[in-house]
CSV table of C-alpha atoms in Angstrom, one decimal:
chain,number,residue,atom,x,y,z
A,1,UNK,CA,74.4,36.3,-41.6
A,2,UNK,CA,71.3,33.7,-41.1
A,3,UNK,CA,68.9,34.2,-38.8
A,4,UNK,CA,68.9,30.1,-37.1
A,5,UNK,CA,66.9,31.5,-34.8
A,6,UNK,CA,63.8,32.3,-37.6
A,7,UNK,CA,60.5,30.8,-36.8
A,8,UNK,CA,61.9,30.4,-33.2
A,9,UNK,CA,58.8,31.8,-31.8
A,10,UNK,CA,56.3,30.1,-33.2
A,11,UNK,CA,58.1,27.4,-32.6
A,12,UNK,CA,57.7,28.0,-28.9
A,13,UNK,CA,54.1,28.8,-29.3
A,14,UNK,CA,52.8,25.6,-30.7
A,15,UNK,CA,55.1,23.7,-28.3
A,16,UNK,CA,53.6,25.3,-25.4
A,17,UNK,CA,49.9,24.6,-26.7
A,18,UNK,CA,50.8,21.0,-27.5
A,19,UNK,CA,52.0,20.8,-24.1
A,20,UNK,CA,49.6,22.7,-22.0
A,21,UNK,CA,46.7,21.9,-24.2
A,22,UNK,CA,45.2,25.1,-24.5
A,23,UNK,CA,45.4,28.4,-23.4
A,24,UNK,CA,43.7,32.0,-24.1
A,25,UNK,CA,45.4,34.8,-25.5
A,26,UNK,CA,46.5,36.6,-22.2
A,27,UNK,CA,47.6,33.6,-20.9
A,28,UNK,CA,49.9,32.7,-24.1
A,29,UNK,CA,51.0,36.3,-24.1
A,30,UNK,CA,52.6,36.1,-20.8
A,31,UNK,CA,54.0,33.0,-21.2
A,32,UNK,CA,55.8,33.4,-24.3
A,33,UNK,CA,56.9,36.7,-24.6
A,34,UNK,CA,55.6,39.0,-21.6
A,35,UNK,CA,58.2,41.8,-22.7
A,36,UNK,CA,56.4,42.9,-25.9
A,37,UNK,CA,53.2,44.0,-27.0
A,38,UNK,CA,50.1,41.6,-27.0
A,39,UNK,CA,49.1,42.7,-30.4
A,40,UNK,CA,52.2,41.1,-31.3
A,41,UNK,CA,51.5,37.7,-29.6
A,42,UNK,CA,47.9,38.1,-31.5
A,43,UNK,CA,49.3,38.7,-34.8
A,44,UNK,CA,51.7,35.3,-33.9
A,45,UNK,CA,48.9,32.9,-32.9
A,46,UNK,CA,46.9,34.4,-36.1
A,47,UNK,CA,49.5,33.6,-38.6
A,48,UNK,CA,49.7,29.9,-36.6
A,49,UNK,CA,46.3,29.6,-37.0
A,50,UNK,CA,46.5,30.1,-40.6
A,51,UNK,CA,49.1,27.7,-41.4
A,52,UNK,CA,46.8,25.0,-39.9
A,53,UNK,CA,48.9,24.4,-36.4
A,54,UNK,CA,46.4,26.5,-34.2
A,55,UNK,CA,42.9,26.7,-33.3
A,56,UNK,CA,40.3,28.9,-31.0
A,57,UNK,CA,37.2,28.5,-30.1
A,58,UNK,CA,35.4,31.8,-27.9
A,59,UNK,CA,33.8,30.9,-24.5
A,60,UNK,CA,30.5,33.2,-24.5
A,61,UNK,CA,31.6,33.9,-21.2
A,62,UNK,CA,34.0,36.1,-19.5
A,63,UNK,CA,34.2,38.7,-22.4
A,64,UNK,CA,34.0,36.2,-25.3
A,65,UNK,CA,37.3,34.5,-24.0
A,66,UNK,CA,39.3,33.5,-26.9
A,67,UNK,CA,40.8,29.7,-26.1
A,68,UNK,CA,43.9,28.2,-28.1
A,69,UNK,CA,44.6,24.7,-28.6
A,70,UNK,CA,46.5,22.6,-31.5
A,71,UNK,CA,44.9,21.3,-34.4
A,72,UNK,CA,45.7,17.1,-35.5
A,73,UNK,CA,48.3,18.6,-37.5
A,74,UNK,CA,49.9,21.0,-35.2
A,75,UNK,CA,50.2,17.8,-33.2
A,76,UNK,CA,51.7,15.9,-35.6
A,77,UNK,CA,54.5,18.6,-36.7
A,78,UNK,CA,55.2,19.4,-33.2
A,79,UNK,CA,55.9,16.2,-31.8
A,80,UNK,CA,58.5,15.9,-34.3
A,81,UNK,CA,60.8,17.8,-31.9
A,82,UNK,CA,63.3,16.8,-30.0
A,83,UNK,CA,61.2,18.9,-26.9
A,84,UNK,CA,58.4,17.3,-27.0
A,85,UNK,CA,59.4,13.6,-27.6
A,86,UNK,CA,57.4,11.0,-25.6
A,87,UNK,CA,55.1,13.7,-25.2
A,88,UNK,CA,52.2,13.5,-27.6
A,89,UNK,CA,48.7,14.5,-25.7
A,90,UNK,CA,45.2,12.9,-26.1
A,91,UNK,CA,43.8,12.6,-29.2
A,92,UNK,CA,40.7,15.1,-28.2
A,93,UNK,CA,43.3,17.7,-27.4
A,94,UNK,CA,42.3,18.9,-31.0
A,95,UNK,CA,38.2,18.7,-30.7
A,96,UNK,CA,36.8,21.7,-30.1
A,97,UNK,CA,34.1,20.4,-28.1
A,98,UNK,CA,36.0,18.4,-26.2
A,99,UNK,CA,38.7,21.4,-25.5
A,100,UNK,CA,35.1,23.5,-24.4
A,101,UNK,CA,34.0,21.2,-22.2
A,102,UNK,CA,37.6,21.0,-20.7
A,103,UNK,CA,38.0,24.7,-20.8
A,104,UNK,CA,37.2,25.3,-17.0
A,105,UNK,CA,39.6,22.8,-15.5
A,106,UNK,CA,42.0,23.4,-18.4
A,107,UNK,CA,42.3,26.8,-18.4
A,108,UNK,CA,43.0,26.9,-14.7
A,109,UNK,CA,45.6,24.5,-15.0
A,110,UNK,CA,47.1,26.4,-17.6
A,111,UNK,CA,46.9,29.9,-14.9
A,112,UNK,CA,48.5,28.0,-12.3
A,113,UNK,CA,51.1,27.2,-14.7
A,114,UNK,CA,51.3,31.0,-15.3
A,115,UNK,CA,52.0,31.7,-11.6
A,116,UNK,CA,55.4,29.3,-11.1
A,117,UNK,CA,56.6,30.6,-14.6
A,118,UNK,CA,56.2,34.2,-13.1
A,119,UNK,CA,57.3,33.9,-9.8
A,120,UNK,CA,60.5,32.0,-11.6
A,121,UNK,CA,61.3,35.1,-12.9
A,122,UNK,CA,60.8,37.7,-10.7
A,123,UNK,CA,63.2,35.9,-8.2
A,124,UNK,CA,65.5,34.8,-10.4
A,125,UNK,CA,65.2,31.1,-10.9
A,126,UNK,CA,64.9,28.6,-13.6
A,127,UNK,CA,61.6,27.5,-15.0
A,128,UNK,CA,60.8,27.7,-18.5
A,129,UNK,CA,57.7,27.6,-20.1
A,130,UNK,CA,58.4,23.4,-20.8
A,131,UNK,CA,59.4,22.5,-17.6
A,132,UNK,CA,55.3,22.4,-17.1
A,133,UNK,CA,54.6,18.8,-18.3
A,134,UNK,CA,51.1,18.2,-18.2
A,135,UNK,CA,49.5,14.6,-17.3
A,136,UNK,CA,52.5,12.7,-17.3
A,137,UNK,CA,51.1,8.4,-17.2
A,138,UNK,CA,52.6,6.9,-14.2
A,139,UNK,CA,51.6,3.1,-13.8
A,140,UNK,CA,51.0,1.5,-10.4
A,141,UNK,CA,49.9,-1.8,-11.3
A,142,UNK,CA,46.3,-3.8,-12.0
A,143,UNK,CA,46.0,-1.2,-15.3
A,144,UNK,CA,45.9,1.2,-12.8
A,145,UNK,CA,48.1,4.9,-12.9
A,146,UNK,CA,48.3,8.2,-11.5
A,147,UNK,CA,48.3,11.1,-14.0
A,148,UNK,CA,48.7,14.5,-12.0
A,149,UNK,CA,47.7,17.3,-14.0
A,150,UNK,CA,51.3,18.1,-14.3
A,151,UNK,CA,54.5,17.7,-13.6
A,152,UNK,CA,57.0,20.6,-12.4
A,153,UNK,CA,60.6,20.8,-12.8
A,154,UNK,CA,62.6,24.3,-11.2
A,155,UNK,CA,65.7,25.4,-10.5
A,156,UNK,CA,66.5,27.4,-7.7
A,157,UNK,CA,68.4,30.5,-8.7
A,158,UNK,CA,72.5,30.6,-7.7
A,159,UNK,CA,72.0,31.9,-4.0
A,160,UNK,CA,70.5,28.6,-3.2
A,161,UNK,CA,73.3,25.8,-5.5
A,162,UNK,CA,70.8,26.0,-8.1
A,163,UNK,CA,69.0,23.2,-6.7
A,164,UNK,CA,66.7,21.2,-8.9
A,165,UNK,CA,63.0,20.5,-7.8
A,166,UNK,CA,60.4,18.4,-9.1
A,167,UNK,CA,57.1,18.9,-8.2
A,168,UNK,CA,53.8,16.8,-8.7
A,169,UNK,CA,50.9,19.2,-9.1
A,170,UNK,CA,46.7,18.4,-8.8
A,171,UNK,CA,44.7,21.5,-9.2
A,172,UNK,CA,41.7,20.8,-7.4
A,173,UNK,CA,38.3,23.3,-9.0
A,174,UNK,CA,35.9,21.4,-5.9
A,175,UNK,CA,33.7,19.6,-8.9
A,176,UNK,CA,34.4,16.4,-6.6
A,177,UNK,CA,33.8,15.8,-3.3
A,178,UNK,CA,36.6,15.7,-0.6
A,179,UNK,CA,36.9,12.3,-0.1
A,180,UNK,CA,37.7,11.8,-3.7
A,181,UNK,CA,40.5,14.6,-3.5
A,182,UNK,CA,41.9,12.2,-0.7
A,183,UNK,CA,42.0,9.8,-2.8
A,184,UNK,CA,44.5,11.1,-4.9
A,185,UNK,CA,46.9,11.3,-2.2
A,186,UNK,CA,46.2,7.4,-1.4
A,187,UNK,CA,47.5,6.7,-5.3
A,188,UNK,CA,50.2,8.6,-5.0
A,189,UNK,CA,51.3,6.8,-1.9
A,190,UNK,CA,51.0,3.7,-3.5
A,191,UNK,CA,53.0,5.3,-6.4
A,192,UNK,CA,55.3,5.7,-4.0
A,193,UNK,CA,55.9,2.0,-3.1
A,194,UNK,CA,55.0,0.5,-6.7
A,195,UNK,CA,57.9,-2.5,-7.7
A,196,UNK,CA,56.9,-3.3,-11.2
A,197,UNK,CA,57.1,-7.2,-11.5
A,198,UNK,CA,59.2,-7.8,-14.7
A,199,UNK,CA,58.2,-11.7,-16.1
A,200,UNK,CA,61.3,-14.2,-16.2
A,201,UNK,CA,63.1,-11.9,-13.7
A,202,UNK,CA,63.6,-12.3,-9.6
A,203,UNK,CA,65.3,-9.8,-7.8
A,204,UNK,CA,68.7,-10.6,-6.1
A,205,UNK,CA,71.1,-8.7,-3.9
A,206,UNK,CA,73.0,-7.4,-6.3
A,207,UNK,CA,69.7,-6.1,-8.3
A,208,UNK,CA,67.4,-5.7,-6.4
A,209,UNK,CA,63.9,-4.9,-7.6
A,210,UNK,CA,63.3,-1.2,-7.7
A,211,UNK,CA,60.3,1.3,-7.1
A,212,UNK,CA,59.2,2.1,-10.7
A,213,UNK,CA,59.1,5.8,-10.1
A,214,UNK,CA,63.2,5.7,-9.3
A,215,UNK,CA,63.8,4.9,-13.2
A,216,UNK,CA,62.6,9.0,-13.7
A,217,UNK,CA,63.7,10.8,-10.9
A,218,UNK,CA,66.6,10.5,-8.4
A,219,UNK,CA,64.0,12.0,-5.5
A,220,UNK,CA,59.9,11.2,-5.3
A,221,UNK,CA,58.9,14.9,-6.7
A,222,UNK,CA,56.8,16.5,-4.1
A,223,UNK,CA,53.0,16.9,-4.3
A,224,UNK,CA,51.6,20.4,-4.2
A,225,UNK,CA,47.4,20.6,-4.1
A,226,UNK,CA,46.2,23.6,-5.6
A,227,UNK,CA,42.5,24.3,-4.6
A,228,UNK,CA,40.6,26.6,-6.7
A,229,UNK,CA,35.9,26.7,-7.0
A,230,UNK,CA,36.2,27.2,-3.1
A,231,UNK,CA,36.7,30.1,-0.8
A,232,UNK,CA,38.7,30.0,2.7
A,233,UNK,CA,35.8,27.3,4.5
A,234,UNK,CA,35.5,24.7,1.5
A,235,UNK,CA,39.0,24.5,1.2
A,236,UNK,CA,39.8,24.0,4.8
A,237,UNK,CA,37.6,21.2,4.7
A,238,UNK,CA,39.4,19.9,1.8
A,239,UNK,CA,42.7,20.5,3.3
A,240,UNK,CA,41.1,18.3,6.3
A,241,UNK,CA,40.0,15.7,4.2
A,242,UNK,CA,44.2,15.0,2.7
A,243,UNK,CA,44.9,14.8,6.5
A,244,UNK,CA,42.5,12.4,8.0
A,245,UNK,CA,44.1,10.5,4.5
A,246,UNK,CA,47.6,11.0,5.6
A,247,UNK,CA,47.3,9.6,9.2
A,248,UNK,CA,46.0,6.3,7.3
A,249,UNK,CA,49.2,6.9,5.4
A,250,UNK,CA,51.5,7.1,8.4
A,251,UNK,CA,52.8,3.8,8.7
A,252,UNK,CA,54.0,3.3,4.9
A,253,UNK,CA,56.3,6.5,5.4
A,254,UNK,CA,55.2,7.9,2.7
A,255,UNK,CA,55.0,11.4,3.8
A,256,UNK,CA,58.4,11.2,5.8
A,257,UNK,CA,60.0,10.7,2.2
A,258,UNK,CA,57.6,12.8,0.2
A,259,UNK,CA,56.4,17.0,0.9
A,260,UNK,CA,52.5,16.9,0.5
A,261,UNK,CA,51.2,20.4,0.9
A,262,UNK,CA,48.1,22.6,0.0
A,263,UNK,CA,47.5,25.8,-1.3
A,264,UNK,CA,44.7,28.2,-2.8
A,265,UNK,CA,45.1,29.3,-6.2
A,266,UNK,CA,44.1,32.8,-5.1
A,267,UNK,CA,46.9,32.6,-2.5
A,268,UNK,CA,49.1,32.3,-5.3
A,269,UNK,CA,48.0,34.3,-7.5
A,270,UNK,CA,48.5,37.0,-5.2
A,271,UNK,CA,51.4,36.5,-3.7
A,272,UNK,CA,53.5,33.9,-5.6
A,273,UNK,CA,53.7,30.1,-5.1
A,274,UNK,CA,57.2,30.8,-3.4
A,275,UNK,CA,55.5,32.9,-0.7
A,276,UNK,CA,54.7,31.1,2.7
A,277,UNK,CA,51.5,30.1,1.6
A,278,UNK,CA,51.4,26.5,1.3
A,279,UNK,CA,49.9,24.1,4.1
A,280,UNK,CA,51.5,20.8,5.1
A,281,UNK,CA,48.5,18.0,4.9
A,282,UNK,CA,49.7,16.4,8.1
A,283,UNK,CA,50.2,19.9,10.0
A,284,UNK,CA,47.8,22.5,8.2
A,285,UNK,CA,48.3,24.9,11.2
A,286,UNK,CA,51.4,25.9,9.7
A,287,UNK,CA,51.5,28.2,6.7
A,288,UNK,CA,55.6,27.6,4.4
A,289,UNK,CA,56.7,27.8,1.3
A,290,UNK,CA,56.8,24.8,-1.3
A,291,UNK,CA,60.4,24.9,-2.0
A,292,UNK,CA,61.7,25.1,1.1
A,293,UNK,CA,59.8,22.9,3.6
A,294,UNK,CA,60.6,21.0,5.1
């Protein structure tokens, strides 16, 4: 009998790196195949590498950390797939200077990533190494958009109706200042409320004009800021920041309609995004869990 399946995993593999952008060996390991041995996960990327469809550069830090990304050509075949339509990244995804000089923020986006996929599985829901869609363009007018470093979708597991949740996520490394992080939750809000103005058209009761987020997703996906560069004192003051940026928020009911909560990436790290360790912007006394609250 054929093996259809041939080739599946590095299939996988440069999907994942088109998608995520980059990723070191560990990291790749446990996302794709955490059930074998990482020599075997080496010996993958290695034989990817030397069809042209992966690169690596090594970080002279941390142990000489070997980072993956695609090449222009990885690109181009993987975008092919049905997985990855609409999908294609930034050019400099392939430069290795530009994926060095990204690898900080990059590579922590890649680790938080890492944590949902892990915590998925160990309580028995549904997210899969794609349902992490990195900087997803929304528009909200004046060639303006918000691009959230990626975009969640998981499935709660069969004790809970297999709910779907969509999630936007920022991870925050505190290489801007706290009013800028609040700024992000102002774009989202107007996000929230954007009515795309089609020319030649006016609304009417029968079709009315629509918020431009509604034509992706049946609910607003929630907005979970991950803080990471910080300890316990910097990100308080960051968490304090989204709130004195929410009560502005309050009358456009944005936060009624939308979960906005905070979280450090060591918290999760630790103990799992679905632990209670996730703050509420507009009530950061209180300490839940994302997929649950309210």
């Amino acid at each position: 009998m054929t093996n259809v399946d041939a080739g599946g995993g590095d299939r996988l593999a440069l999907a994942v790196l088109v998608q995520y952008r980059m990723a070191t060996t560990e990291q790749l390991h446990l996302i794709l195949a955490p059930g074998v041995r990482i020599e075997q996960t080496r010996r993958r990327l290695t034989k990817l590498r030397d069809e042209g469809l992966l690169d690596r550069i090594t970080l002279p830090q941390a142990g000489r950390t070997r980072v993956w990304f695609p090449t222009g050509y990885g690109v181009q075949v993987a975008c092919e797939w049905p997985e990855l339509r609409g999908r294609r990244p930034p050019r400099k995804v392939s430069d290795r200077t530009a994926v060095r000089l990204r690898a900080g923020h990059g590579l922590t986006v890649t680790e938080t990533a890492l944590a949902f996929l892990q915590d998925a599985r160990r309580h028995g829901d549904l997210c899969r190494p794609l349902d992490w869609i990195p900087e997803v363009h929304h528009p909200i007018g004046s060639g303006e958009a918000v691009i959230p470093d990626a975009l969640l979708y998981y499935q709660r597991g069969p004790d809970d109706d297999g709910s779907m949740l969509r999630a936007f996520v920022e991870v925050d490394r505190a290489t801007m200042g706290p009013e800028r992080l609040a700024a992000k939750l102002t774009a989202y809000a107007r996000l929230h409320r954007y009515v795309p103005i089609v020319p030649g058209r006016r609304p009417t009761i029968q079709e009315p004009a629509l918020e431009d987020w509604r034509r992706r997703y049946p609910l607003f996906p929630r907005l979970l800021f991950v803080l990471d560069g910080t300890g316990p004192t910097g990100a308080k003051t960051r968490i304090r920041a989204l709130r004195a940026a929410a009560r502005e928020l309050a009358p456009f009911g944005f936060l009624h309609d939308v979960p906005v909560l905070a979280a450090q990436l060591s918290d999760l790290l630790r103990d799992g995004p679905s632990a209670p360790v996730w703050r509420p912007v507009q009530d950061p006394a209180q300490q839940v869990a994302w997929h649950t609250w309210p």
